[in-house]
XYZ file of C-alpha atoms in Angstrom:
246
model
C -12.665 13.059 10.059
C -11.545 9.495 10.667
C -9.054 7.821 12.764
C -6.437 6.067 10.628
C -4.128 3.336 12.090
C -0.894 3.342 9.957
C 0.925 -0.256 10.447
C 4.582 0.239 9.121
C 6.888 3.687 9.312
C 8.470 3.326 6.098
C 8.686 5.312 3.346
C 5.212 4.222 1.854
C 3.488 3.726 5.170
C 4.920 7.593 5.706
C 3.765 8.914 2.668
C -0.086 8.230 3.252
C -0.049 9.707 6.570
C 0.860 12.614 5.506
C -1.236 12.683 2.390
C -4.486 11.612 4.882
C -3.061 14.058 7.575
C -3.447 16.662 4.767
C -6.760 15.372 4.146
C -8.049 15.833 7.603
C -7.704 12.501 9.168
C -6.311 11.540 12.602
C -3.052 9.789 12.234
C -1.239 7.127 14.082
C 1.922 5.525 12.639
C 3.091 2.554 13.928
C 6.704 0.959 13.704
C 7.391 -1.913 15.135
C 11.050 -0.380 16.746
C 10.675 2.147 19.486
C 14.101 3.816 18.365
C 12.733 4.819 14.559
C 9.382 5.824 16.222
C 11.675 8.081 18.545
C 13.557 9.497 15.929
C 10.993 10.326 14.079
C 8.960 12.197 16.370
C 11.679 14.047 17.292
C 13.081 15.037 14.220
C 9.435 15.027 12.172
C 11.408 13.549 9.081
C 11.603 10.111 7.678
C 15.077 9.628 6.762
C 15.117 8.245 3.357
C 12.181 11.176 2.588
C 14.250 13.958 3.719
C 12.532 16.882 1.954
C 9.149 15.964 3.850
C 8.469 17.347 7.248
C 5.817 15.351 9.579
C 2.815 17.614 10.396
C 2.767 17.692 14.240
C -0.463 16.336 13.940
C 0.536 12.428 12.969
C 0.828 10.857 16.470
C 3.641 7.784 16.309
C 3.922 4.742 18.787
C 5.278 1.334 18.952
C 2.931 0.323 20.700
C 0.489 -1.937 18.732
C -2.800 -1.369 20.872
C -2.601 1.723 20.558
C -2.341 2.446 17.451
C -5.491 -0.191 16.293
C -7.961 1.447 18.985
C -10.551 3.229 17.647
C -9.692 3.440 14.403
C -12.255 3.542 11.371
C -8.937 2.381 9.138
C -5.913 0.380 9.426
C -3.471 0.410 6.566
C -0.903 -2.264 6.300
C 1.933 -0.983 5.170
C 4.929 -3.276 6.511
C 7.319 -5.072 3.878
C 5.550 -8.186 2.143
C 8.020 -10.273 4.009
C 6.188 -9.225 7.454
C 2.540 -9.088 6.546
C 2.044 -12.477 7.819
C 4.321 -12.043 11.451
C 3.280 -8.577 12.078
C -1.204 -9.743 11.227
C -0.703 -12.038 13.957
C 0.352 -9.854 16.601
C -2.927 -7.282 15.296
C -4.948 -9.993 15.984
C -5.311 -9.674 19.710
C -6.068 -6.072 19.196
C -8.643 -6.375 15.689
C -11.859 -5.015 16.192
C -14.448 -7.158 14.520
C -15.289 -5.661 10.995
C -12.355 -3.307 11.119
C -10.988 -2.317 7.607
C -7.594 -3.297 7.118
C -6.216 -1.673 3.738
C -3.175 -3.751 2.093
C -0.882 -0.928 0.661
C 2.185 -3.387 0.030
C 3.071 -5.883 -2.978
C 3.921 -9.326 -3.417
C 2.926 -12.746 -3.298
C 4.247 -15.146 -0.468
C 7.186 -17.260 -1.449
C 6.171 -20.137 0.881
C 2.343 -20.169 -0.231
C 1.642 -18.356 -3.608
C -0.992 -16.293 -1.383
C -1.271 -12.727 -1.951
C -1.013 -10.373 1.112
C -4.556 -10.003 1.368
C -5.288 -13.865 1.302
C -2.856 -13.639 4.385
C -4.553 -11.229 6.458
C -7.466 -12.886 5.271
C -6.308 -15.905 6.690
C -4.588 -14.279 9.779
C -7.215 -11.417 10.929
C -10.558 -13.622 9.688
C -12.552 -11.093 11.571
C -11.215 -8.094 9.153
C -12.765 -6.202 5.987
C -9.854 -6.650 4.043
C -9.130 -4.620 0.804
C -6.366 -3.124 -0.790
C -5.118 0.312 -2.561
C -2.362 -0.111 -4.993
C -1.487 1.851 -8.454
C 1.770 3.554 -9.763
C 2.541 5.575 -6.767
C 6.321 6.072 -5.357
C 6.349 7.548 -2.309
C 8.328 10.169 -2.669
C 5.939 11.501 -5.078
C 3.605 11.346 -3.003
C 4.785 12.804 0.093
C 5.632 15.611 -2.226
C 1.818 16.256 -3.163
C 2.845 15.688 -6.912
C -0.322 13.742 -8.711
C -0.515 10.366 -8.667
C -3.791 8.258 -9.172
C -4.766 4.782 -7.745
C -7.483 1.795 -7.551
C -9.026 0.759 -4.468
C -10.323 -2.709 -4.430
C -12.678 -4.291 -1.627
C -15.473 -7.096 -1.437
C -18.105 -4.645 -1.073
C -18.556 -1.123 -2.970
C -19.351 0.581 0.564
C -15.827 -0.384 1.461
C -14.251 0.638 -1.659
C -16.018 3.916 -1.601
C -14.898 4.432 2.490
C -11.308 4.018 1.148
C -11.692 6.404 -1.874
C -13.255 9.069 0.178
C -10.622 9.146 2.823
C -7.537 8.993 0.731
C -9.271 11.452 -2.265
C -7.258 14.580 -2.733
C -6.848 17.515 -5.283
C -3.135 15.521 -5.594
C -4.670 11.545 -5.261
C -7.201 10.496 -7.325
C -8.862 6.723 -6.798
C -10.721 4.867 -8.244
C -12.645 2.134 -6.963
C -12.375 -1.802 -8.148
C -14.352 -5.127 -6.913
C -11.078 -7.135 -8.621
C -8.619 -7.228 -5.704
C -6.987 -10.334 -7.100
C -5.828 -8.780 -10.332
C -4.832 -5.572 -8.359
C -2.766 -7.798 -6.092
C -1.245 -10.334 -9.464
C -0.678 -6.552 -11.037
C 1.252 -5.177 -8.479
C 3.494 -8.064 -7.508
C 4.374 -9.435 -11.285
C 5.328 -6.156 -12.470
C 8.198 -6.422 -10.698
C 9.601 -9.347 -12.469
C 9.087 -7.284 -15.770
C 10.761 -3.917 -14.248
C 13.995 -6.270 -13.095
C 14.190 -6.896 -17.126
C 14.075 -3.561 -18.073
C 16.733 -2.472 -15.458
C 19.170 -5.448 -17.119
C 18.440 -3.740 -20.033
C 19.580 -0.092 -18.950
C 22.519 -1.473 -17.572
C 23.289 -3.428 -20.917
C 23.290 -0.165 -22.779
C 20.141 -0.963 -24.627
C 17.379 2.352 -25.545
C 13.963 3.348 -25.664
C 13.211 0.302 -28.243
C 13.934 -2.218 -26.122
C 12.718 -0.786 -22.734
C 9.139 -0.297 -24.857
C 9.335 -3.735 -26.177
C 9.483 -5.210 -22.588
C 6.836 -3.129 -21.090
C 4.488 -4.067 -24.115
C 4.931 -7.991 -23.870
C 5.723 -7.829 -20.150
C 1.928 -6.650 -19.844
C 0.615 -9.175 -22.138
C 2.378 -11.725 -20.185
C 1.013 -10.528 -16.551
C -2.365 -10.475 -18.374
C -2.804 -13.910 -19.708
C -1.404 -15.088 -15.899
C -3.511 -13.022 -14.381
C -6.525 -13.593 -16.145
C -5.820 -17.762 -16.000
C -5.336 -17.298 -11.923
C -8.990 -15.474 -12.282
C -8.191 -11.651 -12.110
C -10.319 -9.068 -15.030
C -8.778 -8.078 -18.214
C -9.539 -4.623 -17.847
C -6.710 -4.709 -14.527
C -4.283 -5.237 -16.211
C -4.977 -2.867 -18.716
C -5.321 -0.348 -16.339
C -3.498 1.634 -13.433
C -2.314 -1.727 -11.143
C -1.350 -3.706 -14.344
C 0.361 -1.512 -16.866
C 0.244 1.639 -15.276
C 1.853 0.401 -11.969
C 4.460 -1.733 -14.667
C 5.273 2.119 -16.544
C 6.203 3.654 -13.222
C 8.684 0.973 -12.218
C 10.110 0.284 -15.563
């Protein structure tokens, strides 16, 4: 069993505690408002994943110490927009080495960095990696199969990660490219915006393919300029992460 520090109560952050609760491990969630972390634990729902009842066995605070003690894993899983605000506040509390698992998407407006370049920059004591892939929630909080990559510095981090979050339902695989996982998952969403124009313009299955089929040669050639592998984008976080939000 290992001790698993969730950072964020939403819907994602959510979702993997109760897949790793499921699993075995000892969950924390953390919000950063006492009166959702209330509610919650009361209730044992997330509101906008109301078929999904929270196993009494995922402890919730809002209390930040608390939920980074002693844990093997932290997984980030705050909005992009907070990554930065809410890694300085862990800082006090990060125990040197600590894996900290980026679970959220997008690139910095300010900098260009990716999230993991911030808590890179913010936590410099941390083993930073990330786990991203075509995954909604939802799905996921549902037990329905979904598959993802892993990516870490070191292959005895990447396999820590896949071992923990490895289920009958959640399958990873592991990845030394956590740039291109990172370009993958944030670009995608520039492509996805197009193909939602082009639902709403009336257009079919042609067009939506068309999109999906340049859009991914398009994140590839960026993301193999800005130094991220080929075979990324080719896989789950470039065009299999770009399917599921298309």
């Amino acid at each position: 069993m290992a001790a698993v520090g969730i950072i964020g109560a939403g819907t994602w952050g959510t979702a993997l505690a109760v897949l790793l609760n499921n699993n075995g491990q000892d969950v924390t969630i953390w919000s950063a408002f006492d009166t959702e972390i209330q509610e919650m634990s009361r209730t044992r729902r997330h509101k906008n994943l109301p078929e999904v009842v929270l196993p009494d066995q995922i402890q919730m605070t809002a209390d930040l110490r608390t939920a980074m003690a002693e844990k093997d894993m932290l997984i980030m899983a705050v909005p992009s927009v907070y990554v930065r605000s809410t890694a300085a506040k862990m800082k006090e509390y990060l125990r040197y080495g600590q894996i900290v698992v980026d679970v959220a998407k997008g690139i910095e407006e300010a900098t260009l960095m990716t999230l993991t370049d911030i808590l890179e920059e913010e936590l410099p004591g941390a083993d930073v990696a990330v786990l991203s892939g075509p995954s909604h929630a939802e799905e996921v909080s549902r037990g329905l199969p979904t598959t993802c990559v892993a990516g870490a510095k070191t292959r005895e981090t990447a396999e820590k990660i896949q071992n923990i979050f490895m289920s009958p339902v959640f399958r990873v695989y592991i990845s030394p490219d956590i740039l291109g996982i990172e370009i993958g998952g944030a670009l995608k969403n520039v492509i996805a915006l197009a193909a939602g124009i082009a639902d709403g313009l009336g257009y079919g299955d042609n067009t939506k393919a068309a999109l999906i089929t340049r859009g991914v040669a398009e994140l590839s050639r960026l993301g193999i300029a800005m130094g991220g592998k080929a075979e990324t984008f080719g896989g789950l976080t470039g065009i299999g992460d770009l399917i599921v939000t298309c």
